PDB file of C-alpha atoms and ligand atoms in Angstrom:
ATOM      1  CA  UNK A   1     107.912  87.768  89.592  1.00  0.00           C
ATOM      2  CA  UNK A   2     111.077  88.041  91.640  1.00  0.00           C
ATOM      3  CA  UNK A   3     109.865  88.225  95.228  1.00  0.00           C
ATOM      4  CA  UNK A   4     106.590  86.320  95.255  1.00  0.00           C
ATOM      5  CA  UNK A   5     105.331  83.091  93.705  1.00  0.00           C
ATOM      6  CA  UNK A   6     101.751  82.631  92.571  1.00  0.00           C
ATOM      7  CA  UNK A   7      99.737  79.460  92.024  1.00  0.00           C
ATOM      8  CA  UNK A   8      96.548  80.590  90.339  1.00  0.00           C
ATOM      9  CA  UNK A   9      95.001  77.116  90.472  1.00  0.00           C
ATOM     10  CA  UNK A  10      96.387  75.977  93.805  1.00  0.00           C
ATOM     11  CA  UNK A  11      93.065  74.236  94.553  1.00  0.00           C
ATOM     12  CA  UNK A  12      89.651  74.489  92.929  1.00  0.00           C
ATOM     13  CA  UNK A  13      88.801  78.221  92.893  1.00  0.00           C
ATOM     14  CA  UNK A  14      91.686  79.008  95.282  1.00  0.00           C
ATOM     15  CA  UNK A  15      94.868  80.910  94.457  1.00  0.00           C
ATOM     16  CA  UNK A  16      97.988  80.822  96.625  1.00  0.00           C
ATOM     17  CA  UNK A  17     100.539  83.616  96.894  1.00  0.00           C
ATOM     18  CA  UNK A  18     103.862  82.979  98.624  1.00  0.00           C
ATOM     19  CA  UNK A  19     106.044  85.837  99.796  1.00  0.00           C
ATOM     20  CA  UNK A  20     109.448  84.662  98.682  1.00  0.00           C
ATOM     21  CA  UNK A  21     112.436  86.496 100.158  1.00  0.00           C
ATOM     22  CA  UNK A  22     113.350  83.829 102.707  1.00  0.00           C
ATOM     23  CA  UNK A  23     116.883  85.076 103.443  1.00  0.00           C
ATOM     24  CA  UNK A  24     115.482  88.475 104.421  1.00  0.00           C
ATOM     25  CA  UNK A  25     112.565  86.944 106.388  1.00  0.00           C
ATOM     26  CA  UNK A  26     110.274  88.201 103.619  1.00  0.00           C
ATOM     27  CA  UNK A  27     111.074  91.856 104.374  1.00  0.00           C
ATOM     28  CA  UNK A  28     108.618  93.847 102.302  1.00  0.00           C
ATOM     29  CA  UNK A  29     110.582  95.942  99.855  1.00  0.00           C
ATOM     30  CA  UNK A  30     108.976  98.211  97.293  1.00  0.00           C
ATOM     31  CA  UNK A  31     109.295  95.674  94.473  1.00  0.00           C
ATOM     32  CA  UNK A  32     107.705  92.860  96.473  1.00  0.00           C
ATOM     33  CA  UNK A  33     104.761  95.023  97.481  1.00  0.00           C
ATOM     34  CA  UNK A  34     104.272  96.156  93.873  1.00  0.00           C
ATOM     35  CA  UNK A  35     104.287  92.533  92.670  1.00  0.00           C
ATOM     36  CA  UNK A  36     101.808  91.638  95.403  1.00  0.00           C
ATOM     37  CA  UNK A  37      99.478  94.539  94.643  1.00  0.00           C
ATOM     38  CA  UNK A  38      99.498  93.779  90.890  1.00  0.00           C
ATOM     39  CA  UNK A  39      98.956  90.055  91.473  1.00  0.00           C
ATOM     40  CA  UNK A  40      96.012  90.620  93.786  1.00  0.00           C
ATOM     41  CA  UNK A  41      94.434  92.929  91.226  1.00  0.00           C
ATOM     42  CA  UNK A  42      94.851  90.295  88.500  1.00  0.00           C
ATOM     43  CA  UNK A  43      93.449  87.519  90.729  1.00  0.00           C
ATOM     44  CA  UNK A  44      90.515  89.742  91.623  1.00  0.00           C
ATOM     45  CA  UNK A  45      89.719  89.931  87.905  1.00  0.00           C
ATOM     46  CA  UNK A  46      90.136  86.170  87.307  1.00  0.00           C
ATOM     47  CA  UNK A  47      86.660  84.591  87.306  1.00  0.00           C
ATOM     48  CA  UNK A  48      88.032  81.169  88.191  1.00  0.00           C
ATOM     49  CA  UNK A  49      89.513  82.407  91.487  1.00  0.00           C
ATOM     50  CA  UNK A  50      87.141  82.826  94.420  1.00  0.00           C
ATOM     51  CA  UNK A  51      89.449  82.909  97.448  1.00  0.00           C
ATOM     52  CA  UNK A  52      93.101  83.921  97.825  1.00  0.00           C
ATOM     53  CA  UNK A  53      95.576  82.675 100.430  1.00  0.00           C
ATOM     54  CA  UNK A  54      98.631  84.778 101.218  1.00  0.00           C
ATOM     55  CA  UNK A  55     101.486  83.096 103.036  1.00  0.00           C
ATOM     56  CA  UNK A  56     105.214  83.194 103.709  1.00  0.00           C
ATOM     57  CA  UNK A  57     107.273  80.310 105.024  1.00  0.00           C
ATOM     58  CA  UNK A  58     107.532  78.507 108.341  1.00  0.00           C
ATOM     59  CA  UNK A  59     110.053  81.013 109.776  1.00  0.00           C
ATOM     60  CA  UNK A  60     108.461  84.242 108.582  1.00  0.00           C
ATOM     61  CA  UNK A  61     105.257  85.561 107.149  1.00  0.00           C
ATOM     62  CA  UNK A  62     107.075  88.899 106.861  1.00  0.00           C
ATOM     63  CA  UNK A  63     109.427  90.667 109.302  1.00  0.00           C
ATOM     64  CA  UNK A  64     108.269  94.127 108.253  1.00  0.00           C
ATOM     65  CA  UNK A  65     108.989  96.746 105.665  1.00  0.00           C
ATOM     66  CA  UNK A  66     112.530  96.493 104.323  1.00  0.00           C
ATOM     67  CA  UNK A  67     114.591  98.474 106.823  1.00  0.00           C
ATOM     68  CA  UNK A  68     117.719  98.361 104.624  1.00  0.00           C
ATOM     69  CA  UNK A  69     115.790  99.884 101.731  1.00  0.00           C
ATOM     70  CA  UNK A  70     114.364 102.627 103.962  1.00  0.00           C
ATOM     71  CA  UNK A  71     117.406 103.410 106.105  1.00  0.00           C
ATOM     72  CA  UNK A  72     118.919 106.180 103.968  1.00  0.00           C
ATOM     73  CA  UNK A  73     115.655 107.831 102.887  1.00  0.00           C
ATOM     74  CA  UNK A  74     114.522 111.348 103.729  1.00  0.00           C
ATOM     75  CA  UNK A  75     110.975 112.268 104.752  1.00  0.00           C
ATOM     76  CA  UNK A  76     110.412 113.696 101.278  1.00  0.00           C
ATOM     77  CA  UNK A  77     111.644 110.476  99.623  1.00  0.00           C
ATOM     78  CA  UNK A  78     109.172 108.530 101.767  1.00  0.00           C
ATOM     79  CA  UNK A  79     106.372 110.962 100.959  1.00  0.00           C
ATOM     80  CA  UNK A  80     107.100 110.916  97.223  1.00  0.00           C
ATOM     81  CA  UNK A  81     107.313 107.134  96.902  1.00  0.00           C
ATOM     82  CA  UNK A  82     104.414 106.691  99.352  1.00  0.00           C
ATOM     83  CA  UNK A  83     105.241 103.010  99.559  1.00  0.00           C
ATOM     84  CA  UNK A  84     102.852 102.288 102.413  1.00  0.00           C
ATOM     85  CA  UNK A  85      99.851 103.271 100.303  1.00  0.00           C
ATOM     86  CA  UNK A  86     100.294  99.793  98.747  1.00  0.00           C
ATOM     87  CA  UNK A  87      98.735  98.324 101.895  1.00  0.00           C
ATOM     88  CA  UNK A  88      95.614 100.402 101.093  1.00  0.00           C
ATOM     89  CA  UNK A  89      95.624  99.018  97.541  1.00  0.00           C
ATOM     90  CA  UNK A  90      95.695  95.502  98.971  1.00  0.00           C
ATOM     91  CA  UNK A  91      92.707  96.344 101.129  1.00  0.00           C
ATOM     92  CA  UNK A  92      90.792  97.004  97.890  1.00  0.00           C
ATOM     93  CA  UNK A  93      90.891  93.290  96.982  1.00  0.00           C
ATOM     94  CA  UNK A  94      87.249  92.279  96.615  1.00  0.00           C
ATOM     95  CA  UNK A  95      87.653  88.531  97.050  1.00  0.00           C
ATOM     96  CA  UNK A  96      88.183  86.919 100.448  1.00  0.00           C
ATOM     97  CA  UNK A  97      91.871  87.034 101.343  1.00  0.00           C
ATOM     98  CA  UNK A  98      93.236  84.707 104.031  1.00  0.00           C
ATOM     99  CA  UNK A  99      96.665  85.171 105.612  1.00  0.00           C
ATOM    100  CA  UNK A 100      98.349  81.892 106.580  1.00  0.00           C
ATOM    101  CA  UNK A 101     100.941  83.044 109.097  1.00  0.00           C
ATOM    102  CA  UNK A 102     103.878  81.163 110.573  1.00  0.00           C
ATOM    103  CA  UNK A 103     106.890  82.680 112.320  1.00  0.00           C
ATOM    104  CA  UNK A 104     107.373  86.438 112.303  1.00  0.00           C
ATOM    105  CA  UNK A 105     104.563  88.798 111.342  1.00  0.00           C
ATOM    106  CA  UNK A 106     106.115  92.066 112.415  1.00  0.00           C
ATOM    107  CA  UNK A 107     105.705  95.720 111.547  1.00  0.00           C
ATOM    108  CA  UNK A 108     104.530  95.937 107.943  1.00  0.00           C
ATOM    109  CA  UNK A 109     104.200  92.120 108.018  1.00  0.00           C
ATOM    110  CA  UNK A 110     101.704  92.266 110.876  1.00  0.00           C
ATOM    111  CA  UNK A 111      99.999  95.143 109.073  1.00  0.00           C
ATOM    112  CA  UNK A 112      99.835  93.051 105.898  1.00  0.00           C
ATOM    113  CA  UNK A 113      98.274  90.110 107.761  1.00  0.00           C
ATOM    114  CA  UNK A 114      95.753  92.490 109.321  1.00  0.00           C
ATOM    115  CA  UNK A 115      94.910  93.895 105.885  1.00  0.00           C
ATOM    116  CA  UNK A 116      93.758  90.381 104.951  1.00  0.00           C
ATOM    117  CA  UNK A 117      90.255  89.294 105.966  1.00  0.00           C
ATOM    118  CA  UNK A 118      91.224  86.433 108.243  1.00  0.00           C
ATOM    119  CA  UNK A 119      94.399  85.075 109.778  1.00  0.00           C
ATOM    120  CA  UNK A 120      95.165  81.404 110.315  1.00  0.00           C
ATOM    121  CA  UNK A 121      98.271  81.122 112.485  1.00  0.00           C
ATOM    122  CA  UNK A 122     100.755  78.387 113.243  1.00  0.00           C
ATOM    123  CA  UNK A 123     101.560  77.923 116.936  1.00  0.00           C
ATOM    124  CA  UNK A 124     105.014  79.407 116.246  1.00  0.00           C
ATOM    125  CA  UNK A 125     103.631  82.680 114.833  1.00  0.00           C
ATOM    126  CA  UNK A 126     104.719  85.916 116.498  1.00  0.00           C
ATOM    127  CA  UNK A 127     102.933  89.196 115.953  1.00  0.00           C
ATOM    128  CA  UNK A 128     104.196  92.660 116.796  1.00  0.00           C
ATOM    129  CA  UNK A 129     104.728  96.270 115.805  1.00  0.00           C
ATOM    130  CA  UNK A 130     108.407  96.731 116.746  1.00  0.00           C
ATOM    131  CA  UNK A 131     108.963  99.932 114.722  1.00  0.00           C
ATOM    132  CA  UNK A 132     109.513 101.931 117.914  1.00  0.00           C
ATOM    133  CA  UNK A 133     112.722  99.973 118.511  1.00  0.00           C
ATOM    134  CA  UNK A 134     114.211 101.459 115.341  1.00  0.00           C
ATOM    135  CA  UNK A 135     113.095 104.996 116.124  1.00  0.00           C
ATOM    136  CA  UNK A 136     109.916 105.124 114.061  1.00  0.00           C
ATOM    137  CA  UNK A 137     106.318 103.949 114.462  1.00  0.00           C
ATOM    138  CA  UNK A 138     103.854 101.818 112.510  1.00  0.00           C
ATOM    139  CA  UNK A 139     103.050 103.432 109.180  1.00  0.00           C
ATOM    140  CA  UNK A 140     100.941 100.936 107.240  1.00  0.00           C
ATOM    141  CA  UNK A 141      97.894 100.632 109.476  1.00  0.00           C
ATOM    142  CA  UNK A 142      99.314  99.217 112.719  1.00  0.00           C
ATOM    143  CA  UNK A 143      98.043 101.911 115.074  1.00  0.00           C
ATOM    144  CA  UNK A 144      94.564 101.707 113.538  1.00  0.00           C
ATOM    145  CA  UNK A 145      93.967  98.064 112.606  1.00  0.00           C
ATOM    146  CA  UNK A 146      95.716  96.560 115.635  1.00  0.00           C
ATOM    147  CA  UNK A 147      93.744  98.840 117.946  1.00  0.00           C
ATOM    148  CA  UNK A 148      90.464  97.879 116.284  1.00  0.00           C
ATOM    149  CA  UNK A 149      91.404  94.202 116.396  1.00  0.00           C
ATOM    150  CA  UNK A 150      92.692  93.823 119.960  1.00  0.00           C
ATOM    151  CA  UNK A 151      91.598  96.974 121.782  1.00  0.00           C
ATOM    152  CA  UNK A 152      93.442 100.079 122.933  1.00  0.00           C
ATOM    153  CA  UNK A 153      95.247  98.775 126.030  1.00  0.00           C
ATOM    154  CA  UNK A 154      97.086  95.895 124.375  1.00  0.00           C
ATOM    155  CA  UNK A 155      97.631  97.720 121.077  1.00  0.00           C
ATOM    156  CA  UNK A 156      99.165 100.661 122.920  1.00  0.00           C
ATOM    157  CA  UNK A 157     101.457  98.296 124.815  1.00  0.00           C
ATOM    158  CA  UNK A 158     102.639  96.545 121.656  1.00  0.00           C
ATOM    159  CA  UNK A 159     103.158  99.771 119.708  1.00  0.00           C
ATOM    160  CA  UNK A 160     105.013 101.511 122.562  1.00  0.00           C
ATOM    161  CA  UNK A 161     107.181  98.580 123.702  1.00  0.00           C
ATOM    162  CA  UNK A 162     107.687  96.769 120.404  1.00  0.00           C
ATOM    163  CA  UNK A 163     107.027  93.479 122.256  1.00  0.00           C
ATOM    164  CA  UNK A 164     105.741  90.490 120.309  1.00  0.00           C
ATOM    165  CA  UNK A 165     102.713  88.382 121.160  1.00  0.00           C
ATOM    166  CA  UNK A 166     102.461  84.648 120.572  1.00  0.00           C
ATOM    167  CA  UNK A 167      99.877  82.981 118.350  1.00  0.00           C
ATOM    168  CA  UNK A 168      97.923  81.867 121.425  1.00  0.00           C
ATOM    169  CA  UNK A 169      97.842  85.446 122.768  1.00  0.00           C
ATOM    170  CA  UNK A 170      96.810  86.688 119.325  1.00  0.00           C
ATOM    171  CA  UNK A 171      93.938  84.185 119.388  1.00  0.00           C
ATOM    172  CA  UNK A 172      92.974  85.296 122.898  1.00  0.00           C
ATOM    173  CA  UNK A 173      92.870  88.953 121.814  1.00  0.00           C
ATOM    174  CA  UNK A 174      90.866  88.215 118.650  1.00  0.00           C
ATOM    175  CA  UNK A 175      93.617  89.045 116.157  1.00  0.00           C
ATOM    176  CA  UNK A 176      93.605  85.601 114.519  1.00  0.00           C
ATOM    177  CA  UNK A 177      90.899  83.115 113.606  1.00  0.00           C
ATOM    178  CA  UNK A 178      92.656  79.950 114.687  1.00  0.00           C
ATOM    179  CA  UNK A 179      95.977  78.525 115.807  1.00  0.00           C
ATOM    180  CA  UNK A 180      97.126  75.117 114.620  1.00  0.00           C
ATOM    181  CA  UNK A 181     100.341  73.044 114.882  1.00  0.00           C
ATOM    182  CA  UNK A 182     103.048  74.540 112.691  1.00  0.00           C
ATOM    183  CA  UNK A 183     103.027  71.744 110.125  1.00  0.00           C
ATOM    184  CA  UNK A 184      99.302  72.332 109.540  1.00  0.00           C
ATOM    185  CA  UNK A 185      98.922  76.078 109.118  1.00  0.00           C
ATOM    186  CA  UNK A 186      98.675  76.103 105.327  1.00  0.00           C
ATOM    187  CA  UNK A 187      96.375  73.098 105.376  1.00  0.00           C
ATOM    188  CA  UNK A 188      94.103  74.832 107.912  1.00  0.00           C
ATOM    189  CA  UNK A 189      94.010  78.006 105.811  1.00  0.00           C
ATOM    190  CA  UNK A 190      93.234  75.875 102.759  1.00  0.00           C
ATOM    191  CA  UNK A 191      90.336  74.183 104.580  1.00  0.00           C
ATOM    192  CA  UNK A 192      88.876  77.566 105.444  1.00  0.00           C
ATOM    193  CA  UNK A 193      89.375  78.783 101.866  1.00  0.00           C
ATOM    194  CA  UNK A 194      87.780  75.609 100.464  1.00  0.00           C
ATOM    195  CA  UNK A 195      84.684  76.162 102.553  1.00  0.00           C
ATOM    196  CA  UNK A 196      84.348  79.762 101.376  1.00  0.00           C
ATOM    197  CA  UNK A 197      85.106  78.831  97.749  1.00  0.00           C
ATOM    198  CA  UNK A 198      81.975  76.677  97.721  1.00  0.00           C
ATOM    199  CA  UNK A 199      79.768  79.694  98.454  1.00  0.00           C
ATOM    200  CA  UNK A 200      78.426  82.156  95.942  1.00  0.00           C
ATOM    201  CA  UNK A 201      81.358  84.390  94.968  1.00  0.00           C
ATOM    202  CA  UNK A 202      78.942  87.258  94.392  1.00  0.00           C
ATOM    203  CA  UNK A 203      77.531  86.941  97.912  1.00  0.00           C
ATOM    204  CA  UNK A 204      81.041  86.498  99.357  1.00  0.00           C
ATOM    205  CA  UNK A 205      82.266  89.763  97.817  1.00  0.00           C
ATOM    206  CA  UNK A 206      79.218  91.704  98.976  1.00  0.00           C
ATOM    207  CA  UNK A 207      79.390  90.172 102.451  1.00  0.00           C
ATOM    208  CA  UNK A 208      83.108  91.008 102.761  1.00  0.00           C
ATOM    209  CA  UNK A 209      82.445  94.573 101.711  1.00  0.00           C
ATOM    210  CA  UNK A 210      79.646  94.841 104.255  1.00  0.00           C
ATOM    211  CA  UNK A 211      81.667  93.460 107.194  1.00  0.00           C
ATOM    212  CA  UNK A 212      84.511  95.851 106.357  1.00  0.00           C
ATOM    213  CA  UNK A 213      82.030  98.729 106.313  1.00  0.00           C
ATOM    214  CA  UNK A 214      81.450  98.109 110.039  1.00  0.00           C
ATOM    215  CA  UNK A 215      84.897  99.581 110.697  1.00  0.00           C
ATOM    216  CA  UNK A 216      84.360 102.645 108.580  1.00  0.00           C
ATOM    217  CA  UNK A 217      80.971 103.994 109.477  1.00  0.00           C
ATOM    218  CA  UNK A 218      78.341 104.323 112.205  1.00  0.00           C
ATOM    219  CA  UNK A 219      75.717 101.644 112.813  1.00  0.00           C
ATOM    220  CA  UNK A 220      72.770 103.125 110.898  1.00  0.00           C
ATOM    221  CA  UNK A 221      74.851 103.721 107.780  1.00  0.00           C
ATOM    222  CA  UNK A 222      76.396 100.223 108.097  1.00  0.00           C
ATOM    223  CA  UNK A 223      72.973  98.591 108.410  1.00  0.00           C
ATOM    224  CA  UNK A 224      71.715 100.530 105.403  1.00  0.00           C
ATOM    225  CA  UNK A 225      74.776  99.466 103.392  1.00  0.00           C
ATOM    226  CA  UNK A 226      74.313  95.839 104.429  1.00  0.00           C
ATOM    227  CA  UNK A 227      70.624  95.829 103.460  1.00  0.00           C
ATOM    228  CA  UNK A 228      71.367  97.282 100.016  1.00  0.00           C
ATOM    229  CA  UNK A 229      74.018  94.602  99.438  1.00  0.00           C
ATOM    230  CA  UNK A 230      71.598  91.913 100.631  1.00  0.00           C
ATOM    231  CA  UNK A 231      68.987  93.095  98.116  1.00  0.00           C
ATOM    232  CA  UNK A 232      71.695  93.236  95.431  1.00  0.00           C
ATOM    233  CA  UNK A 233      72.397  89.502  95.874  1.00  0.00           C
ATOM    234  CA  UNK A 234      68.920  88.979  94.366  1.00  0.00           C
ATOM    235  CA  UNK A 235      70.330  90.212  91.057  1.00  0.00           C
ATOM    236  CA  UNK A 236      72.526  87.087  90.920  1.00  0.00           C
ATOM    237  CA  UNK A 237      71.785  83.648  89.498  1.00  0.00           C
ATOM    238  CA  UNK A 238      73.508  82.319  92.610  1.00  0.00           C
ATOM    239  CA  UNK A 239      70.654  83.644  94.763  1.00  0.00           C
ATOM    240  CA  UNK A 240      68.096  81.821  92.592  1.00  0.00           C
ATOM    241  CA  UNK A 241      70.192  78.659  92.619  1.00  0.00           C
ATOM    242  CA  UNK A 242      70.959  78.827  96.361  1.00  0.00           C
ATOM    243  CA  UNK A 243      67.340  79.220  97.419  1.00  0.00           C
ATOM    244  CA  UNK A 244      66.040  76.714  94.831  1.00  0.00           C
ATOM    245  CA  UNK A 245      68.611  74.128  95.984  1.00  0.00           C
ATOM    246  CA  UNK A 246      67.506  74.628  99.584  1.00  0.00           C
ATOM    247  CA  UNK A 247      63.867  74.021  98.649  1.00  0.00           C
ATOM    248  CA  UNK A 248      64.822  70.987  96.533  1.00  0.00           C
ATOM    249  CA  UNK A 249      67.022  69.650  99.375  1.00  0.00           C
ATOM    250  CA  UNK A 250      70.201  69.460  97.283  1.00  0.00           C
ATOM    251  CA  UNK A 251      73.632  71.115  97.285  1.00  0.00           C
ATOM    252  CA  UNK A 252      73.741  74.388  95.322  1.00  0.00           C
ATOM    253  CA  UNK A 253      76.056  74.833  92.325  1.00  0.00           C
ATOM    254  CA  UNK A 254      77.243  78.425  92.415  1.00  0.00           C
ATOM    255  CA  UNK A 255      78.667  79.969  89.262  1.00  0.00           C
ATOM    256  CA  UNK A 256      79.443  83.522  90.320  1.00  0.00           C
ATOM    257  CA  UNK A 257      76.813  84.973  88.025  1.00  0.00           C
TER     258      UNK A 257
HETATM  259  N1  CAA B 301     114.099  94.610 106.745  1.00  0.00           N
HETATM  260  C1  CAA B 301     115.239  94.218 106.125  1.00  0.00           C
HETATM  261  N2  CAA B 301     115.907  93.096 106.445  1.00  0.00           N
HETATM  262  C2  CAA B 301     115.406  92.337 107.441  1.00  0.00           C
HETATM  263  C3  CAA B 301     114.241  92.690 108.127  1.00  0.00           C
HETATM  264  C4  CAA B 301     113.577  93.886 107.751  1.00  0.00           C
HETATM  265  N3  CAA B 301     112.423  94.278 108.315  1.00  0.00           N
HETATM  266  N4  CAA B 301     113.996  91.760 109.085  1.00  0.00           N
HETATM  267  C5  CAA B 301     114.978  90.841 108.967  1.00  0.00           C
HETATM  268  N5  CAA B 301     115.822  91.196 107.972  1.00  0.00           N
HETATM  269  C6  CAA B 301     117.044  90.486 107.530  1.00  0.00           C
HETATM  270  C7  CAA B 301     118.174  90.669 108.529  1.00  0.00           C
HETATM  271  O1  CAA B 301     118.817  91.901 108.324  1.00  0.00           O
HETATM  272  C8  CAA B 301     119.030  89.479 108.200  1.00  0.00           C
HETATM  273  O2  CAA B 301     119.753  89.772 107.024  1.00  0.00           O
HETATM  274  P1  CAA B 301     121.358  89.422 106.950  1.00  0.00           P
HETATM  275  O3  CAA B 301     121.417  87.924 107.049  1.00  0.00           O
HETATM  276  O4  CAA B 301     121.769  89.959 105.620  1.00  0.00           O
HETATM  277  O5  CAA B 301     121.981  90.084 108.121  1.00  0.00           O
HETATM  278  C9  CAA B 301     118.016  88.401 107.849  1.00  0.00           C
HETATM  279  O6  CAA B 301     116.810  89.093 107.520  1.00  0.00           O
HETATM  280  C10 CAA B 301     117.731  87.472 109.001  1.00  0.00           C
HETATM  281  O7  CAA B 301     117.386  88.250 110.144  1.00  0.00           O
HETATM  282  P2  CAA B 301     118.068  88.094 111.574  1.00  0.00           P
HETATM  283  O8  CAA B 301     119.476  87.595 111.439  1.00  0.00           O
HETATM  284  O9  CAA B 301     117.868  89.372 112.323  1.00  0.00           O
HETATM  285  O10 CAA B 301     117.159  86.918 112.190  1.00  0.00           O
HETATM  286  P3  CAA B 301     116.829  86.657 113.711  1.00  0.00           P
HETATM  287  O11 CAA B 301     116.100  85.359 113.734  1.00  0.00           O
HETATM  288  O12 CAA B 301     118.020  86.813 114.568  1.00  0.00           O
HETATM  289  O13 CAA B 301     115.812  87.841 114.144  1.00  0.00           O
HETATM  290  C11 CAA B 301     113.887  89.279 113.836  1.00  0.00           C
HETATM  291  C12 CAA B 301     114.538  87.915 113.551  1.00  0.00           C
HETATM  292  C13 CAA B 301     113.585  89.403 115.346  1.00  0.00           C
HETATM  293  C14 CAA B 301     112.589  89.300 113.055  1.00  0.00           C
HETATM  294  C15 CAA B 301     114.825  90.422 113.395  1.00  0.00           C
HETATM  295  O14 CAA B 301     115.276  90.167 112.074  1.00  0.00           O
HETATM  296  C16 CAA B 301     114.176  91.776 113.409  1.00  0.00           C
HETATM  297  O15 CAA B 301     114.033  92.368 114.463  1.00  0.00           O
HETATM  298  N6  CAA B 301     113.779  92.286 112.221  1.00  0.00           N
HETATM  299  C17 CAA B 301     113.211  93.613 112.064  1.00  0.00           C
HETATM  300  C18 CAA B 301     111.769  93.662 112.551  1.00  0.00           C
HETATM  301  C19 CAA B 301     111.231  95.081 112.431  1.00  0.00           C
HETATM  302  O16 CAA B 301     111.701  95.995 113.043  1.00  0.00           O
HETATM  303  N7  CAA B 301     110.186  95.242 111.604  1.00  0.00           N
HETATM  304  C20 CAA B 301     109.569  96.543 111.356  1.00  0.00           C
HETATM  305  C21 CAA B 301     110.151  97.191 110.125  1.00  0.00           C
HETATM  306  S1  CAA B 301     109.608  98.864 109.885  1.00  0.00           S
HETATM  307  C22 CAA B 301     108.042  98.706 109.275  1.00  0.00           C
HETATM  308  O17 CAA B 301     107.559  97.636 109.012  1.00  0.00           O
HETATM  309  C23 CAA B 301     107.281  99.992 109.073  1.00  0.00           C
HETATM  310  C24 CAA B 301     105.846  99.827 108.739  1.00  0.00           C
HETATM  311  O18 CAA B 301     104.980 100.159 109.519  1.00  0.00           O
HETATM  312  C25 CAA B 301     105.417  99.329 107.426  1.00  0.00           C
END
């Protein structure tokens, strides 16, 4: 790995991925996104990992797609490489994925954070879709995910002005789960991950899939999908263990089976 670092056993059942191009504010070039996509796929297949945290550094989560790499490209180059489809691959991750964001989360960086399931932000985090300032527009989900997350009025403003919002504003608009002092953002993300890692990984995957379905379908279909996934949890040993432990007034031991 050249542009990311991976700790598979960062904590019990938790893997940590660090975007690691600090001099370029973690600008997301093609190689980095390929490493990230491949790593997430491998972690998804690793039975010991239940939750994944994706982070950058204090100054930048990621300042967007790599403008220097894109600058000389033609429309056909962009179409052929189809680099932004990587964000869709990342969305396919089945395990809970938490973005721990400090500093800049801009353009493709904001889109990457929004592709994760939850965002824990440091008070110095800044979110935005500034593509319009360089003569383009968001291309990896910004117009869709930001609008769903914070509503049309504010999303339109951010996409058309390129202005950033602070972590507190992002919390106010429902883009992030929590905002903590800068020195604590990874710790706070780890606490959240630790809580989820204690749950049944089978139920967590099915629940994640079901919540995401809410954005992709109408209510009846979503409810039907949810119910089927609920019934499917009864095929797991974790369901037996979870309910038995409740009756026996003890803590469940989930195995992911
Ligand atoms: N791509 C490539 N390099 C980038 C970059 C990017 N997105 N963002 C920052 N860098 C590089 C800078 O070029 C600079 O490199 P050099 O030292 O070699 O000059 C280095 O990172 C540090 O950046 P700055 O000196 O600019 O740092 P700053 O603190 O003064 O400003 C910033 C920070 C406001 C984030 C500014 O760097 C900036 O505006 N970056 C671009 C943000 C942007 O437009 N993102 C959207 C990209 S397009 C996109 O993402 C499309 C999509 O939908 C997927």
